[in-house]
mmCIF file of C-alpha atoms in Angstrom:
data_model
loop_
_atom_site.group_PDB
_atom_site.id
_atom_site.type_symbol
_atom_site.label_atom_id
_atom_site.label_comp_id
_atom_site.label_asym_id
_atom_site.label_seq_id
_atom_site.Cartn_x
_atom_site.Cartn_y
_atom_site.Cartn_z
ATOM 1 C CA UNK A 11 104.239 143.358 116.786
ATOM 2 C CA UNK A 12 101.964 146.209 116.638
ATOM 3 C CA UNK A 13 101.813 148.119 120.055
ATOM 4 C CA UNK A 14 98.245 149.009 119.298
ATOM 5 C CA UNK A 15 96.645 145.967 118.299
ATOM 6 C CA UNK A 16 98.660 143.952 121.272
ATOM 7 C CA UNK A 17 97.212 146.736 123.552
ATOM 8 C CA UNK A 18 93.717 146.101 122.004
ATOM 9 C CA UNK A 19 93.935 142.412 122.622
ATOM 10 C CA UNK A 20 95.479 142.571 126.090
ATOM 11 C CA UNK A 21 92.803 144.698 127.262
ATOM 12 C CA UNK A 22 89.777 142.645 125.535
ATOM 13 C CA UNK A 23 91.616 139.801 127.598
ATOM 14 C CA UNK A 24 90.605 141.555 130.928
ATOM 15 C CA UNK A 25 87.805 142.042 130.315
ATOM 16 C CA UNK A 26 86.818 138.643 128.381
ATOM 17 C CA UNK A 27 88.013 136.339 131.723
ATOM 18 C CA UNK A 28 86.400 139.385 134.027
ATOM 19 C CA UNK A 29 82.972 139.326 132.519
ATOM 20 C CA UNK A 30 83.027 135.209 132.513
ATOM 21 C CA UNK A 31 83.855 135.184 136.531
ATOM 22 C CA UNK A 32 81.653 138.218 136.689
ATOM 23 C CA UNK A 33 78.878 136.227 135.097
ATOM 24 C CA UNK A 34 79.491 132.843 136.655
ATOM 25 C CA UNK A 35 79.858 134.381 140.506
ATOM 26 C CA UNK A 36 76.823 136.970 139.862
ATOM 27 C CA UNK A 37 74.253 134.683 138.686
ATOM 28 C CA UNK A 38 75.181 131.217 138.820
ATOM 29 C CA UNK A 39 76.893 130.947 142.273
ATOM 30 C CA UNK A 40 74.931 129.146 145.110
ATOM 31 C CA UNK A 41 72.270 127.763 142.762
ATOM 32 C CA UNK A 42 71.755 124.199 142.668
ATOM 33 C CA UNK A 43 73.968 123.179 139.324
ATOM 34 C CA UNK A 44 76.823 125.686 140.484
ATOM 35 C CA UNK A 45 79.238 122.375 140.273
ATOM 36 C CA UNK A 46 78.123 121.466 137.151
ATOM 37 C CA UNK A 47 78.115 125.132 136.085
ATOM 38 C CA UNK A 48 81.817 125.399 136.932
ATOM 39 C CA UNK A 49 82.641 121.870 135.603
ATOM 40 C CA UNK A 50 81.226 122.826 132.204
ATOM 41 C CA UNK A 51 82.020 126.691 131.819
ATOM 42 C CA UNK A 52 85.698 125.492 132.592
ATOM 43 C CA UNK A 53 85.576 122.358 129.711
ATOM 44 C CA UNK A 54 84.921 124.843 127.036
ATOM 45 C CA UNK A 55 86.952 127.533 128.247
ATOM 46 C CA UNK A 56 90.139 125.605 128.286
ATOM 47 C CA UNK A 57 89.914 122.227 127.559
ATOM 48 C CA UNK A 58 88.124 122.859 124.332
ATOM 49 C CA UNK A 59 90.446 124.870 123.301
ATOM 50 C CA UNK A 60 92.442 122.091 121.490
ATOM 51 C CA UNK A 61 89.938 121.064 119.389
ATOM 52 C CA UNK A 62 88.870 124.762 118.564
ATOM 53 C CA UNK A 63 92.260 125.744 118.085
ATOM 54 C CA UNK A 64 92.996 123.052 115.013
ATOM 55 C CA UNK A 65 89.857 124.386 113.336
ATOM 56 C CA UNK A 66 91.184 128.149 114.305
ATOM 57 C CA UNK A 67 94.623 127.506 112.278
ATOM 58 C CA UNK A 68 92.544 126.128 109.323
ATOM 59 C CA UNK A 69 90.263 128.966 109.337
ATOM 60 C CA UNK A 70 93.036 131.870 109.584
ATOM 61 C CA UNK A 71 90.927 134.352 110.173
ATOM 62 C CA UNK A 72 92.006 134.737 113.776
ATOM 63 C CA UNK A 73 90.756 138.371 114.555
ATOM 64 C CA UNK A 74 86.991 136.884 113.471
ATOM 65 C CA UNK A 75 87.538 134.462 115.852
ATOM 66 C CA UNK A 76 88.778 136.430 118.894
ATOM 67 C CA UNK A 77 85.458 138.969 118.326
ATOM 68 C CA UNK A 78 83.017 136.243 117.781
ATOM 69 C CA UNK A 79 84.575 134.888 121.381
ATOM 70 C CA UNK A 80 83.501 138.697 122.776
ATOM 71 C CA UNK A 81 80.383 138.410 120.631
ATOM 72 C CA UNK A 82 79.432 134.579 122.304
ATOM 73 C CA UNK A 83 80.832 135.367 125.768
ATOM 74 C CA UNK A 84 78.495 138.728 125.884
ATOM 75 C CA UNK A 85 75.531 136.354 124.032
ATOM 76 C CA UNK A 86 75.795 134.017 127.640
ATOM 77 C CA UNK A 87 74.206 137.250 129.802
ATOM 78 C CA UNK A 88 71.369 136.988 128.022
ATOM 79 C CA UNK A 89 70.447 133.038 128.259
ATOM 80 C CA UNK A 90 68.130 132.349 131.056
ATOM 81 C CA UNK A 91 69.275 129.170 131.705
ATOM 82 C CA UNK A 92 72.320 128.772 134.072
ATOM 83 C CA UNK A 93 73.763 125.731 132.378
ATOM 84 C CA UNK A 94 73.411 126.722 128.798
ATOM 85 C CA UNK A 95 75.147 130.230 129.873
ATOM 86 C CA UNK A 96 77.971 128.484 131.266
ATOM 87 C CA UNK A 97 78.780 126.462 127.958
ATOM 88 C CA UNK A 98 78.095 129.499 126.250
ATOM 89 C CA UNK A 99 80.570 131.716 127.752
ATOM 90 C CA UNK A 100 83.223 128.564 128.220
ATOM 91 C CA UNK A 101 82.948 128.675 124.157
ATOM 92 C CA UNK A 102 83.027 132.104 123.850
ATOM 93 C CA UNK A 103 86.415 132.248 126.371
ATOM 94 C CA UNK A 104 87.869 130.007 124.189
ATOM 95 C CA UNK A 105 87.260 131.081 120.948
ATOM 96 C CA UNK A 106 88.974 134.315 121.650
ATOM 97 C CA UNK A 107 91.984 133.036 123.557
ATOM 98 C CA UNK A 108 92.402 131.480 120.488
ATOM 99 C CA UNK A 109 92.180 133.999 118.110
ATOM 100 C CA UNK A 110 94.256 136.376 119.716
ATOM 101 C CA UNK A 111 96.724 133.763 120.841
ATOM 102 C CA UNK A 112 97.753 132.721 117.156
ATOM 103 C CA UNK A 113 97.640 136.124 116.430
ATOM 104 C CA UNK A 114 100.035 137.825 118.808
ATOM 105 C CA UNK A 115 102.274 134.454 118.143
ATOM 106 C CA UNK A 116 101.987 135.263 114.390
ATOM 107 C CA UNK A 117 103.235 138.655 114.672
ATOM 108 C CA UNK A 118 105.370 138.659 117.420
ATOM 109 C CA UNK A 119 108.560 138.132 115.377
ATOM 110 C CA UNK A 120 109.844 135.190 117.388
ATOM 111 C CA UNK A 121 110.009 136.842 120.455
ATOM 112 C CA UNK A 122 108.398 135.902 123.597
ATOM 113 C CA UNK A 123 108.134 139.825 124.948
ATOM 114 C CA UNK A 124 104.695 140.036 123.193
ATOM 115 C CA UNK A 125 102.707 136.733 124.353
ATOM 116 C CA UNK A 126 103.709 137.539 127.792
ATOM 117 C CA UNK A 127 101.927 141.047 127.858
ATOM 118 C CA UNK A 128 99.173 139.332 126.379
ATOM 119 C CA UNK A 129 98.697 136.161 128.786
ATOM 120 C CA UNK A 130 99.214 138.460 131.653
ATOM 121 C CA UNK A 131 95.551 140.612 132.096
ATOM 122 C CA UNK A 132 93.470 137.827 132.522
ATOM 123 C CA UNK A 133 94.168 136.756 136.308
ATOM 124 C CA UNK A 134 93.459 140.542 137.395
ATOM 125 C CA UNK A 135 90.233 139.967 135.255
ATOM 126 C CA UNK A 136 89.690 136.727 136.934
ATOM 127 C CA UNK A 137 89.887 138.765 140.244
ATOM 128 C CA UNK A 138 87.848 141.869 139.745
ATOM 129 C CA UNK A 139 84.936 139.739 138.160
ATOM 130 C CA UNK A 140 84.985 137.292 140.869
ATOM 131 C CA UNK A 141 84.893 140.264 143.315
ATOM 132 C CA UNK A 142 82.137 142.349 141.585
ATOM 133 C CA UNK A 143 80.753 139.026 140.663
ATOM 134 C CA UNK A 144 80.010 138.595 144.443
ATOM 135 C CA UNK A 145 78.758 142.071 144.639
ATOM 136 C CA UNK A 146 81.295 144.917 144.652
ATOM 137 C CA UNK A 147 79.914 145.537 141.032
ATOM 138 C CA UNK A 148 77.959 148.874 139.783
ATOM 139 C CA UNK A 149 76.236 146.442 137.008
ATOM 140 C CA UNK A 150 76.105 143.172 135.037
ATOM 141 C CA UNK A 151 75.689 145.413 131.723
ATOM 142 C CA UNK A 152 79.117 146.161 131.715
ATOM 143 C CA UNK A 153 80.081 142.679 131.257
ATOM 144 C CA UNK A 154 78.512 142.542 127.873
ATOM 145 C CA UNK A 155 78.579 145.734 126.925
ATOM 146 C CA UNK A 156 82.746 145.805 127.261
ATOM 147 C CA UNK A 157 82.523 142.408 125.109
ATOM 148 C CA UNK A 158 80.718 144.006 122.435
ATOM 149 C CA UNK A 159 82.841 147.059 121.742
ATOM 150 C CA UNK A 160 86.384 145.368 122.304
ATOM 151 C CA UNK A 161 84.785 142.885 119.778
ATOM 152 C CA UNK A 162 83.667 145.517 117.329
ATOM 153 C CA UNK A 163 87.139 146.823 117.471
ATOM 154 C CA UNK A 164 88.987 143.599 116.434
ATOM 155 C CA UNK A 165 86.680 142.920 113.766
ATOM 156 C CA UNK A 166 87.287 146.029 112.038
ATOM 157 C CA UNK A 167 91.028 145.684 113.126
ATOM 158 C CA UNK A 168 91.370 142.528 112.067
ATOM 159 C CA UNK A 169 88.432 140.951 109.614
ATOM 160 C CA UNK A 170 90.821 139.460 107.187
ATOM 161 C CA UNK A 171 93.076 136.445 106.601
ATOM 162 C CA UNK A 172 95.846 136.456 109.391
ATOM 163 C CA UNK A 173 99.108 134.546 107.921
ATOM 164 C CA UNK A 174 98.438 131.376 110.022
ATOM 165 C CA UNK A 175 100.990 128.687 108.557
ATOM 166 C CA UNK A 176 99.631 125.885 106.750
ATOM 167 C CA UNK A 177 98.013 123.527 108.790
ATOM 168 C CA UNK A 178 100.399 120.530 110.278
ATOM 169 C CA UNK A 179 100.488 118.709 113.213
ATOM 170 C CA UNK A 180 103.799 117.493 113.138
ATOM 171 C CA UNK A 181 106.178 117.969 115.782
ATOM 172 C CA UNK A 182 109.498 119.293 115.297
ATOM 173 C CA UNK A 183 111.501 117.198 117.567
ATOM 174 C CA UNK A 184 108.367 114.657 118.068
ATOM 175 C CA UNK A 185 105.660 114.753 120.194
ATOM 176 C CA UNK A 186 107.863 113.887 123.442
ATOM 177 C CA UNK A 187 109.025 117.395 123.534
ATOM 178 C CA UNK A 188 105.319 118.921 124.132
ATOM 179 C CA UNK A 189 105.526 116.026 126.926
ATOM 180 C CA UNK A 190 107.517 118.169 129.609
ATOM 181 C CA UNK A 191 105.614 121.218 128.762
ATOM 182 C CA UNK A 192 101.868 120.141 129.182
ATOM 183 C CA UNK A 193 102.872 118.613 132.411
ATOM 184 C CA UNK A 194 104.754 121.802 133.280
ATOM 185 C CA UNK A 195 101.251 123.314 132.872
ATOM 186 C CA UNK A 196 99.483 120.459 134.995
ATOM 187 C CA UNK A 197 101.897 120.986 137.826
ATOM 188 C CA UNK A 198 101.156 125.305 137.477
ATOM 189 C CA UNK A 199 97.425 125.046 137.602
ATOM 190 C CA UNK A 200 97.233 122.163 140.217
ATOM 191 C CA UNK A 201 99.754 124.271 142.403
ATOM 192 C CA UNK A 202 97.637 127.510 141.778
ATOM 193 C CA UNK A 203 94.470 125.628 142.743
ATOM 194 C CA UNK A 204 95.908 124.611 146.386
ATOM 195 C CA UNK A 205 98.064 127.028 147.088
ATOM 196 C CA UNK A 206 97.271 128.425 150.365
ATOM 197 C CA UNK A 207 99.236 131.087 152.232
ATOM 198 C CA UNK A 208 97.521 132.126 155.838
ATOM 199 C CA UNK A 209 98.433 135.572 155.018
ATOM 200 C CA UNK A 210 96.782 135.137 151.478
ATOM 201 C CA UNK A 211 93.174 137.371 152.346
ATOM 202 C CA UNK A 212 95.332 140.121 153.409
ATOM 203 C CA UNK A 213 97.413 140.306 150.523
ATOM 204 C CA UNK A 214 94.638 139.335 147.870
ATOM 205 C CA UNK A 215 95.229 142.054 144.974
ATOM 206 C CA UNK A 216 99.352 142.439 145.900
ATOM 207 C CA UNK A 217 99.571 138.277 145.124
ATOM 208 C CA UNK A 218 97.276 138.934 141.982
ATOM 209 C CA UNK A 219 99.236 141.880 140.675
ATOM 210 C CA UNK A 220 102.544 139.592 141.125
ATOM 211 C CA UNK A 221 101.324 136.765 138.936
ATOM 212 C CA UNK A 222 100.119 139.111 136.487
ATOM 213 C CA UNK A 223 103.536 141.238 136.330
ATOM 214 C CA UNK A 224 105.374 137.471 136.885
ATOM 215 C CA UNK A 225 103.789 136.248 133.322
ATOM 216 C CA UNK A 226 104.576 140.074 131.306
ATOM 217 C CA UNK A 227 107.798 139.994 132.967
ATOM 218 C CA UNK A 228 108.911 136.122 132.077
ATOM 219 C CA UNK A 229 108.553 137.050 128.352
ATOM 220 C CA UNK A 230 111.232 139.657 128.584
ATOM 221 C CA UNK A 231 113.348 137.853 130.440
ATOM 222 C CA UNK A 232 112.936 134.516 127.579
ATOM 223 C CA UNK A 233 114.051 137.061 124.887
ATOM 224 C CA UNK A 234 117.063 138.785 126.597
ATOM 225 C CA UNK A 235 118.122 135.708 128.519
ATOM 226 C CA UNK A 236 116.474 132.575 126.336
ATOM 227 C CA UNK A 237 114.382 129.944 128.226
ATOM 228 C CA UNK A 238 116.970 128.007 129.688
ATOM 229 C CA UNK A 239 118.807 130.561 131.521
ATOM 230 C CA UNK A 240 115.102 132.366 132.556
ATOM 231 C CA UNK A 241 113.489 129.689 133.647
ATOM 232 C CA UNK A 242 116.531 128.711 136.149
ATOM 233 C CA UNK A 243 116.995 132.239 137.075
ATOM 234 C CA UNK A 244 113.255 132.339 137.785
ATOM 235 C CA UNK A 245 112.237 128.997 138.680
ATOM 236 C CA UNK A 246 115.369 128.461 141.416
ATOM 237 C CA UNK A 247 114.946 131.762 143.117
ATOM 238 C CA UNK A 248 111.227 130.997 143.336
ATOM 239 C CA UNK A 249 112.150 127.038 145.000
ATOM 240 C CA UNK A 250 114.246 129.334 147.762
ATOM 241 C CA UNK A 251 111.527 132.207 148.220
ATOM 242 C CA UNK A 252 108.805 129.849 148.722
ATOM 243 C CA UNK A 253 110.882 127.955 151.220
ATOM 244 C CA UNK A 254 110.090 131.489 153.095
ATOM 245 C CA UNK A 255 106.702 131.448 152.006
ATOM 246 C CA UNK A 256 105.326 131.762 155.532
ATOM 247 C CA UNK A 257 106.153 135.236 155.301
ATOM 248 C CA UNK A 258 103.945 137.779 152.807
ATOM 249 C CA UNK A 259 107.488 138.921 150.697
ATOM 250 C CA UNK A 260 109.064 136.080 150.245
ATOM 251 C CA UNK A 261 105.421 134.463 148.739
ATOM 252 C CA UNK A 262 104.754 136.949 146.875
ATOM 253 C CA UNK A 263 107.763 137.272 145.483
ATOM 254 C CA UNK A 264 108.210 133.313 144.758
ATOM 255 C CA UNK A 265 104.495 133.519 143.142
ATOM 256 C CA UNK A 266 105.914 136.114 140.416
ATOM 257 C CA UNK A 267 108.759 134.350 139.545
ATOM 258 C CA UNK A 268 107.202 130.833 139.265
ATOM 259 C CA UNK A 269 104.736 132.553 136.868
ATOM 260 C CA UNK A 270 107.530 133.950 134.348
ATOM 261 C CA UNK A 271 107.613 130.692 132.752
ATOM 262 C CA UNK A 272 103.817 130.636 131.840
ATOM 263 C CA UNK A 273 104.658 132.796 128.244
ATOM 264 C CA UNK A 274 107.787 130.178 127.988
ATOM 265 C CA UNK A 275 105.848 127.355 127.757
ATOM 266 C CA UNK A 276 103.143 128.474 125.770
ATOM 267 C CA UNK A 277 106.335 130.178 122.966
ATOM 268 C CA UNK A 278 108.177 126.831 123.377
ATOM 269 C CA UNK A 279 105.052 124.664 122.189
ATOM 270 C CA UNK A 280 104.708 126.913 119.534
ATOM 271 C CA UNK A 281 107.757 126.305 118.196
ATOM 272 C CA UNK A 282 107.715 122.565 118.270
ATOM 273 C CA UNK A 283 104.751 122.550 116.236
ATOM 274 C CA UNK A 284 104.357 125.741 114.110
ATOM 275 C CA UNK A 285 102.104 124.561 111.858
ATOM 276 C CA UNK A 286 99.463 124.068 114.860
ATOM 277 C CA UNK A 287 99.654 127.044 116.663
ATOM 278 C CA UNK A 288 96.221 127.026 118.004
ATOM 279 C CA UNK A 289 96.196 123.296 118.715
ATOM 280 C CA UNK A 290 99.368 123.557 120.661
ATOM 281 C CA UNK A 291 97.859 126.553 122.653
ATOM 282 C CA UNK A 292 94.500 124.512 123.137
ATOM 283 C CA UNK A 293 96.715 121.365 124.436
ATOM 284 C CA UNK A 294 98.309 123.791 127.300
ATOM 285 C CA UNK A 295 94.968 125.345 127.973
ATOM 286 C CA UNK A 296 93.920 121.439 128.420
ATOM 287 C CA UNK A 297 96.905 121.048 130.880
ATOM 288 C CA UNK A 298 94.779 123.629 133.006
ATOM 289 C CA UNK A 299 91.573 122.046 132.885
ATOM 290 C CA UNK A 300 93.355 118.567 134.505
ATOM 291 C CA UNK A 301 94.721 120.461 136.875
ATOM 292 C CA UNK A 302 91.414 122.337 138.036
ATOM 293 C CA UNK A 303 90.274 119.215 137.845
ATOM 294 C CA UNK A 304 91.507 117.418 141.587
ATOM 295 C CA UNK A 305 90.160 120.553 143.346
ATOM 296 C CA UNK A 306 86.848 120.934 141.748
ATOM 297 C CA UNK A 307 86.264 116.722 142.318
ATOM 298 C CA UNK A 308 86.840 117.413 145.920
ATOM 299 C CA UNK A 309 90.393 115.645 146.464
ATOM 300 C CA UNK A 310 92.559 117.105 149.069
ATOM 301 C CA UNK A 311 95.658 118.824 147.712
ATOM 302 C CA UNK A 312 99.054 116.558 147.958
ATOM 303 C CA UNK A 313 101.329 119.600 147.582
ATOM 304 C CA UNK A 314 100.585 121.656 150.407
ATOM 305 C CA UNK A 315 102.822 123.557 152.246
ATOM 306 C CA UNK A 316 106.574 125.980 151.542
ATOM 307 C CA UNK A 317 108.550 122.217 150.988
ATOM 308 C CA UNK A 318 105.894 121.300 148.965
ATOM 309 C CA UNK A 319 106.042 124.584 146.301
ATOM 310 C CA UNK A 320 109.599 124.532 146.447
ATOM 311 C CA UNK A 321 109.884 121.119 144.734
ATOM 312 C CA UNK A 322 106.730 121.745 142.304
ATOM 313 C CA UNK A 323 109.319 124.427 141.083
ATOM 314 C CA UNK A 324 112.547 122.512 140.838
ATOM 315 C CA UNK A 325 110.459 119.915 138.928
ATOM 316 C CA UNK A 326 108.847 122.459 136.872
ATOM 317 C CA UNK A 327 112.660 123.733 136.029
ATOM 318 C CA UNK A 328 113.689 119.787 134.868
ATOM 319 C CA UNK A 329 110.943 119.045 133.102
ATOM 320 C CA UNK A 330 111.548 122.643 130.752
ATOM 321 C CA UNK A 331 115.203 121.668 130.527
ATOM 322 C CA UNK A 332 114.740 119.160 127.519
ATOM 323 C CA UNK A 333 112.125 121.217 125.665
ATOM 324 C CA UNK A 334 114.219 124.497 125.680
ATOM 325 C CA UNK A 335 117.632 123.036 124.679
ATOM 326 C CA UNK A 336 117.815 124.837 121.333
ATOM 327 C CA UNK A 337 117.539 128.440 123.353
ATOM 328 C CA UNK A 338 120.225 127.502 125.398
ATOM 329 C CA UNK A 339 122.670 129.598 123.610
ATOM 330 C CA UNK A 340 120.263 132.553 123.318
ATOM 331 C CA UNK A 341 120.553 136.026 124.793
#
């Protein structure tokens, strides 16, 4: 994998998912169709994604698509409308976790070291443009001006026909092996929608910074390790940290391990289906939007509490077991 280009596409990450929250919390927040706004932006963002991401494979032209998801997320700032924005930007997320998703998975060589550094950047872009968003920021033109040159960059980078396999959605192993894994996802996004720590305010950017160094970190680990022996390494020690989880330490150490296993997942699906790279990405991505799902409609959380994340973890450890038998021998 080029060093460069993965740098290039980390960093247009950041600040992709920090000028959508930056957008969304700046000038859609407290209106009237704020729900909605949220409901939608978050459809196209991730649940789209599957859809987008067969048509991505086909296309193989996967730098195009990551800039034109700069070029349509910096295109939202300028709609008037809040709702058309949000669908706008939602697209525009999507297109480019797309594009850059097949692309580092393309040229990463089989190893997982690359996809984590990748995956990683968003949630501290999440965080600074929800923060600015709500008005720590010195403008909303850097939202769209950031898009536009990252975007420039890839499509001079990488204008041309990227290598994507032929297109087919066949499973290697059937489709009961990308079973364990999407609900491995569910179980992530639901836990990181109502997980609650009373010491959480104080320890804001720390927690962030651990999930972000959690998901580089977990790639590493899948390629000197392999998944099996990572994700019980990780996923155990995180089960007996967040039995401590009352304490700041022992949370935010049990939130960076549980996170390794985000690039695992999204390498693992991959491989089942390598024909359908994007689609497979889009049908994790979809794992997230169900799990956003319970806490946007309102429902109180069911898995509340240290007991509670400890067993999300052991579950999330069974459920990878099956998927990741072939890496069991790997180190």
């Amino acid at each position: 994998m080029d060093k460069r280009l993965l740098a290039l596409y980390s960093a247009a990450h950041f600040w992709v998912d920090l000028s959508c929250a930056l957008l969304v919390f700046r000038t859609m927040a407290g209106g009237a169709d704020f729900a909605l706004c949220l409901l939608l932006y978050n459809f196209c963002a991730f649940a789209l994604q599957m859809p987008l991401g067969l048509l991505a494979d086909r296309w193989n032209r996967n730098g195009v698509a990551a800039a034109a998801g700069c070029a349509l997320t910096a295109l939202a700032y300028l709609l008037p409308l809040p709702l058309p924005a949000a669908v706008t930007a939602g697209v525009g997320n999507a297109l480019f976790h797309l594009g850059g998703g097949i692309d580092v998975l393309n040229r990463s060589e089989e190893r997982a070291w690359a996809l984590g550094i990748f995956v990683s950047p968003g949630a501290l872009g999440l965080f600074l443009g929800t923060l600015w968003g709500r008005g720590m920021s010195p403008g909303l033109w850097m939202g769209p001006l950031g898009l536009l040159v990252l975007g420039g960059l890839l499509l001079a980078l990488r204008r041309g026909p990227s290598g994507n396999a032929a297109v087919d959605v066949t499973a290697a192993g059937g489709y009961g092996t990308l079973l364990p894994l999407f609900l491995v996802v569910v179980l992530r996004s639901y836990m990181g929608m109502n997980q609650a720590f009373a010491w959480k305010a104080d320890w804001a950017l720390v927690l962030t910074l651990a999930l972000v160094l959690g998901k580089t970190a977990g790639g590493f680990a899948m390629d000197r390790l392999g998944g099996r022996r990572a994700s019980a390494w990780s996923l155990g020690l995180a089960a007996a940290l967040y039995l401590a989880s009352a304490l700041p330490m022992p949370g935010i150490l049990a939130v960076f391990l549980f996170n390794m296993t985000m690039p695992v997942t999204l390498w693992a699906a991959a491989r089942v289906m390598p024909g359908a790279k994007g689609f497979t990405f889009g049908l994790l991505t979809f794992a997230l939007f169900l799990g956003f799902l319970p806490s946007w409609l309102g429902w109180p959380g069911l898995l509340t509490g240290p007991v509670s994340y400890a067993l999300v973890a052991l579950v999330s450890l069974a459920l990878l077991w099956f998927p990741l038998r072939k890496e069991a021998a790997r180190c």
